[in-house]
CSV table of C-alpha atoms in Angstrom, one decimal:
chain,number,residue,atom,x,y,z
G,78,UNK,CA,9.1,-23.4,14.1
G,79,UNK,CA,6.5,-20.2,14.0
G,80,UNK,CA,3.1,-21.5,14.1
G,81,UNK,CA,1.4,-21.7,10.7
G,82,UNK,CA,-1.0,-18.3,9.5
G,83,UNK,CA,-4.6,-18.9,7.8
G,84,UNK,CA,-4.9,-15.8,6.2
G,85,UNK,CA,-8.5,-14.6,4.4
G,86,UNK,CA,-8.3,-12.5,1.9
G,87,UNK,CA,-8.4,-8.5,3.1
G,88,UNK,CA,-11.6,-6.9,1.9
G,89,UNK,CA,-10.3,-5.1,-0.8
G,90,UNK,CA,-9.7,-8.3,-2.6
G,91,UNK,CA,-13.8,-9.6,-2.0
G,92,UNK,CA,-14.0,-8.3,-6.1
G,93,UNK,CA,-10.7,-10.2,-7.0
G,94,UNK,CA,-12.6,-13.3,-5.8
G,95,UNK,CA,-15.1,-12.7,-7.6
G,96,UNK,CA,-13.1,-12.4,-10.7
G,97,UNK,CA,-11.1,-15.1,-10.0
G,98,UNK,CA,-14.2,-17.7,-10.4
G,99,UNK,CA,-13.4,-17.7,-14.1
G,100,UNK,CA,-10.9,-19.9,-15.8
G,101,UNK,CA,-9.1,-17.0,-17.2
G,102,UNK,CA,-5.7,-16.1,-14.8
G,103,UNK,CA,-6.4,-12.4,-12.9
G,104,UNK,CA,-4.2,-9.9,-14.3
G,105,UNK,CA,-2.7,-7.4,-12.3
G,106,UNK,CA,-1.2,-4.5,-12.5
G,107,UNK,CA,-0.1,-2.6,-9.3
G,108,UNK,CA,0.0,0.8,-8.6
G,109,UNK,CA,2.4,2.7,-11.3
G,110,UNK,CA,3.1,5.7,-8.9
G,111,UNK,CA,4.7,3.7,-6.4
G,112,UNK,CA,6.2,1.3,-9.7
G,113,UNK,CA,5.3,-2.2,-8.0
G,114,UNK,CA,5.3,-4.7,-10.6
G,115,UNK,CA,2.7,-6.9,-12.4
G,116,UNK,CA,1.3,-10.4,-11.4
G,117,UNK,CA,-1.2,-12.9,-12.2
G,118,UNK,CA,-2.9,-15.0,-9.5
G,119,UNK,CA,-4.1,-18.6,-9.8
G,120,UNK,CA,-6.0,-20.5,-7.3
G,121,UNK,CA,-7.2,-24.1,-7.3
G,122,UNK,CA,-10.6,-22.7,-5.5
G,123,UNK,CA,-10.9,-19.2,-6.5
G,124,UNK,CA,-14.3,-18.9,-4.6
G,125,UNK,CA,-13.1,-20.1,-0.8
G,126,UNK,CA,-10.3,-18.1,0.9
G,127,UNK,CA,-7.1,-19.3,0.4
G,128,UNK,CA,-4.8,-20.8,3.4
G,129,UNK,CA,-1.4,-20.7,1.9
G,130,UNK,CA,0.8,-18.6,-0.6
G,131,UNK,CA,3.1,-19.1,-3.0
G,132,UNK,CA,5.2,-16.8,-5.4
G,133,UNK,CA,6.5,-17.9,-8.0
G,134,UNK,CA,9.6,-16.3,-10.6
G,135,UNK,CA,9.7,-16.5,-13.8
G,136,UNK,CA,13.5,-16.7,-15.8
G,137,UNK,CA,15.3,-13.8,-18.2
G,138,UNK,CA,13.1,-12.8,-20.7
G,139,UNK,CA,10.3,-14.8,-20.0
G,140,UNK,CA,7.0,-13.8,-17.7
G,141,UNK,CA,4.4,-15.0,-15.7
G,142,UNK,CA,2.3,-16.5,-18.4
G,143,UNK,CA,5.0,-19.0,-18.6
G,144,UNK,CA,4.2,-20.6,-15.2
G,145,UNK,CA,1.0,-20.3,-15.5
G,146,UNK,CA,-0.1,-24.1,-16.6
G,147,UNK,CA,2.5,-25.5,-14.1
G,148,UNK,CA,0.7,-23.0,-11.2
G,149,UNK,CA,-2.7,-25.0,-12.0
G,150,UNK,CA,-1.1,-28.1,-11.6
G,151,UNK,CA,0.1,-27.4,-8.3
G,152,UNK,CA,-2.5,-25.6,-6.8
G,153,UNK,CA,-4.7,-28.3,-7.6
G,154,UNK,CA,-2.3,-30.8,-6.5
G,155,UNK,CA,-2.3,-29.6,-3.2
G,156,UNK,CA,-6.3,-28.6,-2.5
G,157,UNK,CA,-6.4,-33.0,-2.3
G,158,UNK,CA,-7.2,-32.4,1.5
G,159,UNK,CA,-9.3,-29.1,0.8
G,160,UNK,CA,-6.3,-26.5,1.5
G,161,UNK,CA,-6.4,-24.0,-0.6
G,162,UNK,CA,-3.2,-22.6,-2.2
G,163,UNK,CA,-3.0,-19.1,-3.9
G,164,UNK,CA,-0.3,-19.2,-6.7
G,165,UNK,CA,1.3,-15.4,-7.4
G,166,UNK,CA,2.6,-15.6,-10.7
G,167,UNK,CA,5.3,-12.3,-10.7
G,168,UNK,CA,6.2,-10.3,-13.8
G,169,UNK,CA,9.9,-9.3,-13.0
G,170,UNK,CA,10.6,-5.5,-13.9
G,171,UNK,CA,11.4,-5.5,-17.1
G,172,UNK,CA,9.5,-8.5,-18.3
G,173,UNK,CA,6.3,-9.2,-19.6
G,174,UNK,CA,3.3,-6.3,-18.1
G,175,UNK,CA,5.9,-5.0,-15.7
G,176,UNK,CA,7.8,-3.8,-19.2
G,177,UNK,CA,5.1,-1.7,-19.7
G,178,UNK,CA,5.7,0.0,-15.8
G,179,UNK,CA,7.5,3.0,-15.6
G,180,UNK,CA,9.8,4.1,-12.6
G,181,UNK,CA,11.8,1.1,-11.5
G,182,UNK,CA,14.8,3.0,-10.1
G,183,UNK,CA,17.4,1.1,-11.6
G,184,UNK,CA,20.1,-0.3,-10.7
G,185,UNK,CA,18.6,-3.3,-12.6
G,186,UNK,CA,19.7,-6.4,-10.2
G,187,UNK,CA,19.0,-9.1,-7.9
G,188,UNK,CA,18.6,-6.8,-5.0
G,189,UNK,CA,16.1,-4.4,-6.6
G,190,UNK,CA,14.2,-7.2,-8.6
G,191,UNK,CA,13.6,-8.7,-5.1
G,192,UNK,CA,12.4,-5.7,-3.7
G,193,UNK,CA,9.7,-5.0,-6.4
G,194,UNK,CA,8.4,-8.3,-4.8
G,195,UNK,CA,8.7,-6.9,-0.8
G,196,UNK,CA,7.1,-3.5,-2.5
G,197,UNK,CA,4.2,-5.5,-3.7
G,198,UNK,CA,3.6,-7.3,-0.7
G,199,UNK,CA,3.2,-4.0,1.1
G,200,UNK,CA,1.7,-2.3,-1.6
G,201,UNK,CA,-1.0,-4.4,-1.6
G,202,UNK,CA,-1.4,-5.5,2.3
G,203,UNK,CA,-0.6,-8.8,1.8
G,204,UNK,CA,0.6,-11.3,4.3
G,205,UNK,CA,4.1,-12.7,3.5
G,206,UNK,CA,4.5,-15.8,1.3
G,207,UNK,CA,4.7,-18.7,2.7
G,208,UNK,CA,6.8,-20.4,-0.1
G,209,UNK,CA,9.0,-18.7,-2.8
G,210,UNK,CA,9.8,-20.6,-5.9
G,211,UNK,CA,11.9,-19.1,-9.0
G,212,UNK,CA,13.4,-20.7,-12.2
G,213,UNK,CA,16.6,-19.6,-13.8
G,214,UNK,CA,17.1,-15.9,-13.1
G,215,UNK,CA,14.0,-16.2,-11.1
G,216,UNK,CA,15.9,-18.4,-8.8
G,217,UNK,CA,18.4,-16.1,-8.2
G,218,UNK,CA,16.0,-13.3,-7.7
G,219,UNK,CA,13.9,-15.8,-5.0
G,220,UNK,CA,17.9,-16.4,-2.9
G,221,UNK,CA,18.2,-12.3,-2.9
G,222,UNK,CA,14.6,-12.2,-1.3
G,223,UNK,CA,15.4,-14.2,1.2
G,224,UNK,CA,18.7,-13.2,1.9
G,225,UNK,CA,17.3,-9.0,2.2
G,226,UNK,CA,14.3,-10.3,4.5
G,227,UNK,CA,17.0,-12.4,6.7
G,228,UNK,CA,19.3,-9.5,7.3
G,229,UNK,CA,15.8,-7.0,8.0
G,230,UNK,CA,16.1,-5.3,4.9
G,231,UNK,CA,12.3,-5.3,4.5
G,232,UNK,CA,11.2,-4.0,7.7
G,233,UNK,CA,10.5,-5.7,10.9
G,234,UNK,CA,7.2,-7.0,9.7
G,235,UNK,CA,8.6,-9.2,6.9
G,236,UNK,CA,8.5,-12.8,6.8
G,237,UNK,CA,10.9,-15.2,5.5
G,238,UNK,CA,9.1,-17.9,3.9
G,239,UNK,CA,8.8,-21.7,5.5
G,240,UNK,CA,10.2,-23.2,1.9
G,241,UNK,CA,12.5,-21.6,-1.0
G,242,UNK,CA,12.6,-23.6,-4.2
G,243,UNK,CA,15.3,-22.5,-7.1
G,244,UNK,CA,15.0,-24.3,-9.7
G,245,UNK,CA,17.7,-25.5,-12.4
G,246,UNK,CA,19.7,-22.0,-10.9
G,247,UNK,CA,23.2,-22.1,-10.3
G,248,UNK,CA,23.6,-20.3,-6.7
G,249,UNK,CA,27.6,-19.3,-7.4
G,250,UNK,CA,28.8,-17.0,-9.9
G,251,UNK,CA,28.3,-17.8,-13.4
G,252,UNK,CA,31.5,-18.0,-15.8
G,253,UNK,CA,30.8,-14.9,-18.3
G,254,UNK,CA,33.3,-15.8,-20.3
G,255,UNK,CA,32.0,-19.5,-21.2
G,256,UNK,CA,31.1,-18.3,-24.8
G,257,UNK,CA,28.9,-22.0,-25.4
G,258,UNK,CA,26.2,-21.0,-23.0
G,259,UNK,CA,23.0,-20.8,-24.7
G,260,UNK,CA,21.8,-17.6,-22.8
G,261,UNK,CA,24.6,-15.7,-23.5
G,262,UNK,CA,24.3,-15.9,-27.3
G,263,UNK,CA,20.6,-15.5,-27.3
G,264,UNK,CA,21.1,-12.1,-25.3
G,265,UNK,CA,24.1,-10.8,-27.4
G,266,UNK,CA,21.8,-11.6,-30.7
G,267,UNK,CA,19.0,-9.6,-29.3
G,268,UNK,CA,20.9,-6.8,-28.5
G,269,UNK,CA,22.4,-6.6,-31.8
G,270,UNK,CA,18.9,-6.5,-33.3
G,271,UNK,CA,16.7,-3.3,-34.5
G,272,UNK,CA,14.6,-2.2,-31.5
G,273,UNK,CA,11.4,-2.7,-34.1
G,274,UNK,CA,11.2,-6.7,-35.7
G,275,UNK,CA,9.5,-6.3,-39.3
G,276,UNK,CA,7.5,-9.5,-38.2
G,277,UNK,CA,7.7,-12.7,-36.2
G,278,UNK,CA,8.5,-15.1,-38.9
G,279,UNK,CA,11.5,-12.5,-40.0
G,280,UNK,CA,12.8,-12.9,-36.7
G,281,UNK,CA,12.5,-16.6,-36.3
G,282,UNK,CA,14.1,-17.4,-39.8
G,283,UNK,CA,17.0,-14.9,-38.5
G,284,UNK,CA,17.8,-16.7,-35.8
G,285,UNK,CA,17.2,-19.7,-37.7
G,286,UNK,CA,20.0,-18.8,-40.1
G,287,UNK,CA,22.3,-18.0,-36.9
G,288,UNK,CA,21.9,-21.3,-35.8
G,289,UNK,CA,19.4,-21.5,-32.6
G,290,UNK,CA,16.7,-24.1,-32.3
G,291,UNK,CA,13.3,-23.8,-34.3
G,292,UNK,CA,12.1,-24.3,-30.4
G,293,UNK,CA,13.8,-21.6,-28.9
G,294,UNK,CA,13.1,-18.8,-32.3
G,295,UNK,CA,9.7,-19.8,-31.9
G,296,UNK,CA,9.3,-19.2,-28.0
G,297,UNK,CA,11.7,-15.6,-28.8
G,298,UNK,CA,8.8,-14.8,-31.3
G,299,UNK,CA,6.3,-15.3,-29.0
G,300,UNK,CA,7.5,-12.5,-27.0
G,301,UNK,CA,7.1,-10.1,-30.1
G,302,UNK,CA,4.0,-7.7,-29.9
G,303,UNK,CA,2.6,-5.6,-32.4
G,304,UNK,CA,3.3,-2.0,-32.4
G,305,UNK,CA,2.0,-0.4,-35.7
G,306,UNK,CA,3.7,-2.1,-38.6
G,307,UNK,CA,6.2,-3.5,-37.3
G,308,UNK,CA,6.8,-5.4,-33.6
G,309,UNK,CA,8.6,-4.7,-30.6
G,310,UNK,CA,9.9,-6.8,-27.4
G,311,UNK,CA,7.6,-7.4,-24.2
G,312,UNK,CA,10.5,-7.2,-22.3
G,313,UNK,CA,13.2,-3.8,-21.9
G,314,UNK,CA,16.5,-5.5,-23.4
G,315,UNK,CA,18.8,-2.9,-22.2
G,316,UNK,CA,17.2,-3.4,-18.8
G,317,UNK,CA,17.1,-7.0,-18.8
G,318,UNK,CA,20.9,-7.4,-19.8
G,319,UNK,CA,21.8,-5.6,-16.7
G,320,UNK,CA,19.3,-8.4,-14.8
G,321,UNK,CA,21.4,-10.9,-16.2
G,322,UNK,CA,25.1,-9.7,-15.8
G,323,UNK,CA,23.3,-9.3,-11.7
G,324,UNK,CA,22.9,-12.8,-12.0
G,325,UNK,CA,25.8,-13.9,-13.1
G,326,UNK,CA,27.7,-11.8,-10.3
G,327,UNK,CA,25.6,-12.8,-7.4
G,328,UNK,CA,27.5,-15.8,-5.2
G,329,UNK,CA,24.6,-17.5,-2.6
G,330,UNK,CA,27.2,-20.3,-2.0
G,331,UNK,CA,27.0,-18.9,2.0
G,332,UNK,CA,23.2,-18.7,2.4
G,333,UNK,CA,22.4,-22.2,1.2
G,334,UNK,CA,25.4,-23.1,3.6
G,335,UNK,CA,24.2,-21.1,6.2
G,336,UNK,CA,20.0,-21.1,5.6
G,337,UNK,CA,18.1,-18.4,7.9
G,338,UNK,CA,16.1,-20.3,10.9
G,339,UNK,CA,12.7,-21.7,9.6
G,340,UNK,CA,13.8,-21.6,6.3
G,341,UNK,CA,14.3,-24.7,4.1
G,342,UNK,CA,16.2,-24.2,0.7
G,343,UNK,CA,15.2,-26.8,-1.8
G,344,UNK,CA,17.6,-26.9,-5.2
G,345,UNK,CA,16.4,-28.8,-8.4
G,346,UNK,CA,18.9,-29.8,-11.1
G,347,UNK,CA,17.9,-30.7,-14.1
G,348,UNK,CA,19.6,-33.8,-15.2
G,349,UNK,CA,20.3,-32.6,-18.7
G,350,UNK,CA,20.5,-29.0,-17.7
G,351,UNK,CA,24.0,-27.9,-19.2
G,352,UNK,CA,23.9,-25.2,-16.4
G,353,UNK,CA,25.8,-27.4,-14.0
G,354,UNK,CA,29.5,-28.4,-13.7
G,355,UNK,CA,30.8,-31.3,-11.7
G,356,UNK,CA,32.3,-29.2,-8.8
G,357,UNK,CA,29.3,-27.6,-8.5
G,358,UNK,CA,26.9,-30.7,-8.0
G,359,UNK,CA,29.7,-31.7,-5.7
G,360,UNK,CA,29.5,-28.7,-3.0
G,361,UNK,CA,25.6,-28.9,-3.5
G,362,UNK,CA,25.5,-32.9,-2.1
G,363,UNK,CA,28.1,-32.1,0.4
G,364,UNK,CA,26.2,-29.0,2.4
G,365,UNK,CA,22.7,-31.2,1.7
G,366,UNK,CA,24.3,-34.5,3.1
G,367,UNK,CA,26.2,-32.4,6.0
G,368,UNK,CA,23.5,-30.6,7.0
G,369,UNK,CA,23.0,-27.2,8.7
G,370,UNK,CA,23.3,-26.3,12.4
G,371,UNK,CA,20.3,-26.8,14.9
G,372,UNK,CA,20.1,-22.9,15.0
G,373,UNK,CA,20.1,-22.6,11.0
G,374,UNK,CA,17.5,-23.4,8.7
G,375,UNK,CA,17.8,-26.6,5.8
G,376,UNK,CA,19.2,-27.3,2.5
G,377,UNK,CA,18.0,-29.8,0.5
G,378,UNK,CA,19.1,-31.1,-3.2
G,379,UNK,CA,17.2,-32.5,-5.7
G,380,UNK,CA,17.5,-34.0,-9.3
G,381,UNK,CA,14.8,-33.4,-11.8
G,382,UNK,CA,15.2,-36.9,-14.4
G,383,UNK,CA,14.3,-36.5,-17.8
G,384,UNK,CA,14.4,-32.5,-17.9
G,385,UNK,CA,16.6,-30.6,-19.4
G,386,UNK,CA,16.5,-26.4,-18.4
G,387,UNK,CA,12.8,-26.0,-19.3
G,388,UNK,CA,11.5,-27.9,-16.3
G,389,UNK,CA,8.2,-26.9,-16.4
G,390,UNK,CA,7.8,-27.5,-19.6
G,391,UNK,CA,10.3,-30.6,-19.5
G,392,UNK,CA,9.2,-32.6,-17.1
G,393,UNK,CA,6.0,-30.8,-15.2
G,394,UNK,CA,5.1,-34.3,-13.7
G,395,UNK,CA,8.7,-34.7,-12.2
G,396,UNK,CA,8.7,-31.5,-10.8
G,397,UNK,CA,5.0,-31.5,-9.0
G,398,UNK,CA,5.7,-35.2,-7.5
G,399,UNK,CA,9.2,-33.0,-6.3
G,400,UNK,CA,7.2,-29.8,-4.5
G,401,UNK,CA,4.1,-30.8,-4.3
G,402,UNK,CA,4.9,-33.6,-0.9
G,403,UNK,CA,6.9,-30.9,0.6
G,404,UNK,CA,4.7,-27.9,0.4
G,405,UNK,CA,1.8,-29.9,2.0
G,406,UNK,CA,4.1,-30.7,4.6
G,407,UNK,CA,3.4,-27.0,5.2
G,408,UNK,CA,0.0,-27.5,6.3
């Protein structure tokens, strides 16, 4: 195994310290000329320099605020023994204040989504992360990241990360003709919508009347913002809905069987996720319970209890006492 990096901030982040003593999040956004996309950083000692990185993914149509009371969490579940962590919270292109970046050269897909995050690593002169966690779509994103650093699509100074965490992400091919999924109809209502939303509580009693949750209209209302007198999307639609069909093309099955060297892959089910079916839970307990070869990296398989696809929201206890003994194995 490489040896482990301490890594101090570069000196062009001494005033992002000094910002990051607050309890509000650091907002970022990069560089639009070269189109790298925004992030939030959370640390659980924003004055001391930070040992270890993580990035983390958000799903389709969500962003980084999202992640951003499970980041705490973390970050200060792992300073116990004074290491401190440095959470990057990502806004995929397309979502949440990357929506608001031009110049993301589309195709919009798993390979380029993963890039926007090797673009803001060197963009910003950042040592790689050490762990790379995404949910949903975000999970998908993270096994593309890896996969393009693995096979030197990044450059030769890339890293792969020591840990890889996708969470309640199927890593095969996604049936797109399975009508029930949840995601599916949510995506075809949007798109049948007017591009401007007369208000928030019009759009939730909409998809009220269509049939969705009061939970999930209320969190699709949240990402409404105001744009003169009526309200538009944080996230580009259009855009996103090409993210998605990505992700329900992209097949991982042979990374996770076949891990890069130094590189463990961690999957969390949720137990009442309806993401999963049988066959899949099957191949994922027989590559974790075979194993990898010595020259490979690891795969590992976890079950979340009590969550259903929300996991942070779900069960955030569940998942920390999950990740949080494994990335301080790191250190």
């Amino acid at each position: 195994m490489s040896s482990i990096c301490r890594t101090k901030p570069v000196e062009g982040l001494r005033l992002l310290n000094r910002v990051l003593t607050t309890s509000t999040p650091y907002i970022h956004w990069s560089d639009r000329s070269i189109a790298t996309v925004a992030f939030e950083e959370v640390r659980s000692s924003p004055e001391k320099p930070y040992d270890f990185t993580a990035f983390i993914f958000h799903g389709l149509l969500g962003s980084s605020r999202n992640w951003r009371s499970f980041s705490r969490s973390l970050a200060s579940s792992l300073s116990a023994d004074g290491v401190n962590w440095r959470m990057i919270l990502v806004d995929l292109r397309n979502h949440g204040n990357s929506a608001k970046i031009e110049g993301f050269v589309p195709p919009h897909d798993m390979e380029n989504a993963a890039k926007d995050v090797a673009n803001l690593v060197n963009s910003k002169g950042w040592d790689w992360p050490d762990v790379v966690i995404g949910h949903s779509m975000g999970g998908k994103v993270a096994l593309q990241y890896v996969e393009s650093c693995s096979r030197g699509v990044y450059g030769q100074s890339a890293r792969l990360p020591k840990q890889l965490w996708v969470l309640d992400s199927v890593p095969g091919k996604v049936n797109p003709d399975d009508s029930n999924r949840e995601v599916e109809k949510v995506m075809q209502t949007l798109q049948s919508l007017p591009s401007s939303i007369p208000s928030r509580k019009w759009l939730v009693d909409h998809l009220l009347k269509l049939g969705f949750s009061k939970a999930l209209s209320e969190w699709l209302g949240s990402n409404l913002e105001k744009s003169g007198d009526s309200m538009t999307w944080n996230f580009n639609i259009e855009a996103a809905a090409e993210m998605f069909d990505s992700y329900r093309e992209k097949d991982y099955w042979p990374l996770l069987e076949h891990p890069p060297k130094g590189t463990e892959i961690a999957i969390v089910r949720a137990e009442k996720s309806d993401r999963w079916d049988p066959e899949t839970v099957q191949k994922l307990e027989s590559i974790a319970s075979n194993g990898t070869g010595g020259s490979e990296g690891k795969m590992s398989y976890h079950l979340l209890p009590k969550s259903g696809h929300w996991v942070h929201v779900e069960n955030p206890k569940g998942l920390l006492e999950i990740i949080t003994p494994k990335l301080a194995s790191i250190v």
